[in-house]
Amino acid sequence: MPTGISVTASDTRSQFQNREFALERLLDLFEKQREEKRRQRLAELSKARRQKANRSRGTKRKLVKGNRKRGETKKLRGRFSV
């Protein structure tokens, strides 16, 4: 399976040992990439689950309270009596 990833190793003078080291590094790199894809997929699923979740009663109450307060502030802006 061609991936376009190349790894080199020149740790020792032995070509055989360098090939073994390079293969180990390549396998580690594949494992890291696979784990990163898995983490990203789980993060996307978690984000979607959080976005779809309903707000709790307390949270809704706080939002409505804030909107009411903002509305009252806006009402006061337009009225000016002499």
Short mmCIF file of C-alpha atoms in Angstrom, two decimals:
data_model
loop_
_atom_site.label_atom_id
_atom_site.label_comp_id
_atom_site.label_asym_id
_atom_site.label_seq_id
_atom_site.Cartn_x
_atom_site.Cartn_y
_atom_site.Cartn_z
CA MET A 1 0.00 0.00 0.00
CA PRO A 2 1.83 3.15 -1.16
CA THR A 3 1.57 6.01 1.33
CA GLY A 4 4.26 8.41 0.13
CA ILE A 5 6.00 8.27 3.51
CA SER A 6 9.70 7.56 3.59
CA VAL A 7 11.85 6.81 6.60
CA THR A 8 15.62 6.61 6.75
CA ALA A 9 17.93 5.27 9.41
CA SER A 10 21.69 5.45 9.59
CA ASP A 11 22.19 4.66 13.25
CA THR A 12 24.69 1.88 12.69
CA ARG A 13 27.14 0.81 10.04
CA SER A 14 25.08 -2.30 9.33
CA GLN A 15 22.65 -1.99 6.44
CA PHE A 16 20.50 -4.80 7.84
CA GLN A 17 20.17 -3.14 11.25
CA ASN A 18 19.42 0.23 9.65
CA ARG A 19 16.64 -1.39 7.61
CA GLU A 20 15.20 -2.89 10.78
CA PHE A 21 15.32 0.48 12.56
CA ALA A 22 13.69 2.19 9.59
CA LEU A 23 10.93 -0.43 9.48
CA GLU A 24 10.27 0.03 13.21
CA ARG A 25 10.08 3.80 12.78
CA LEU A 26 7.73 3.41 9.83
CA LEU A 27 5.43 1.12 11.78
CA ASP A 28 5.45 3.56 14.72
CA LEU A 29 4.54 6.38 12.35
CA PHE A 30 1.63 4.37 10.92
CA GLU A 31 0.41 3.61 14.42
CA LYS A 32 0.56 7.29 15.40
CA GLN A 33 -1.40 8.29 12.29
CA ARG A 34 -4.01 5.63 12.97
CA GLU A 35 -4.37 6.76 16.58
CA GLU A 36 -4.67 10.41 15.51
CA LYS A 37 -7.44 9.55 13.04
CA ARG A 38 -9.22 7.63 15.78
CA ARG A 39 -8.94 10.59 18.18
CA GLN A 40 -10.27 12.99 15.55
CA ARG A 41 -13.22 10.71 14.81
CA LEU A 42 -14.06 10.44 18.52
CA ALA A 43 -13.75 14.21 18.92
CA GLU A 44 -16.13 14.78 16.00
CA LEU A 45 -18.66 12.34 17.43
CA SER A 46 -18.39 13.93 20.86
CA LYS A 47 -18.85 17.42 19.41
CA ALA A 48 -21.91 16.33 17.43
CA ARG A 49 -23.40 14.73 20.54
CA ARG A 50 -22.85 17.92 22.56
CA GLN A 51 -24.39 20.07 19.83
CA LYS A 52 -27.49 17.90 19.62
CA ALA A 53 -28.00 17.72 23.37
CA ASN A 54 -30.95 19.60 24.84
CA ARG A 55 -30.32 22.43 27.28
CA SER A 56 -31.17 21.84 30.91
CA ARG A 57 -33.99 23.75 32.62
CA GLY A 58 -31.54 25.85 34.60
CA THR A 59 -29.62 26.84 31.50
CA LYS A 60 -32.84 27.77 29.68
CA ARG A 61 -33.96 29.82 32.67
CA LYS A 62 -30.67 31.73 32.71
CA LEU A 63 -30.93 32.45 28.98
CA VAL A 64 -34.49 33.75 29.29
CA LYS A 65 -33.53 35.86 32.31
CA GLY A 66 -30.66 37.43 30.38
CA ASN A 67 -32.90 38.10 27.37
CA ARG A 68 -35.52 39.76 29.55
CA LYS A 69 -32.93 41.95 31.22
CA ARG A 70 -31.52 42.96 27.85
CA GLY A 71 -35.04 43.73 26.59
CA GLU A 72 -35.75 45.94 29.59
CA THR A 73 -32.51 47.83 29.01
CA LYS A 74 -33.43 48.40 25.38
CA LYS A 75 -36.89 49.67 26.31
CA LEU A 76 -35.34 52.30 28.55
CA ARG A 77 -33.13 53.61 25.74
CA GLY A 78 -35.89 55.00 23.54
CA ARG A 79 -37.94 56.82 26.15
CA PHE A 80 -36.89 60.21 27.25
CA SER A 81 -39.26 62.62 28.89
CA VAL A 82 -38.74 66.25 29.81
#
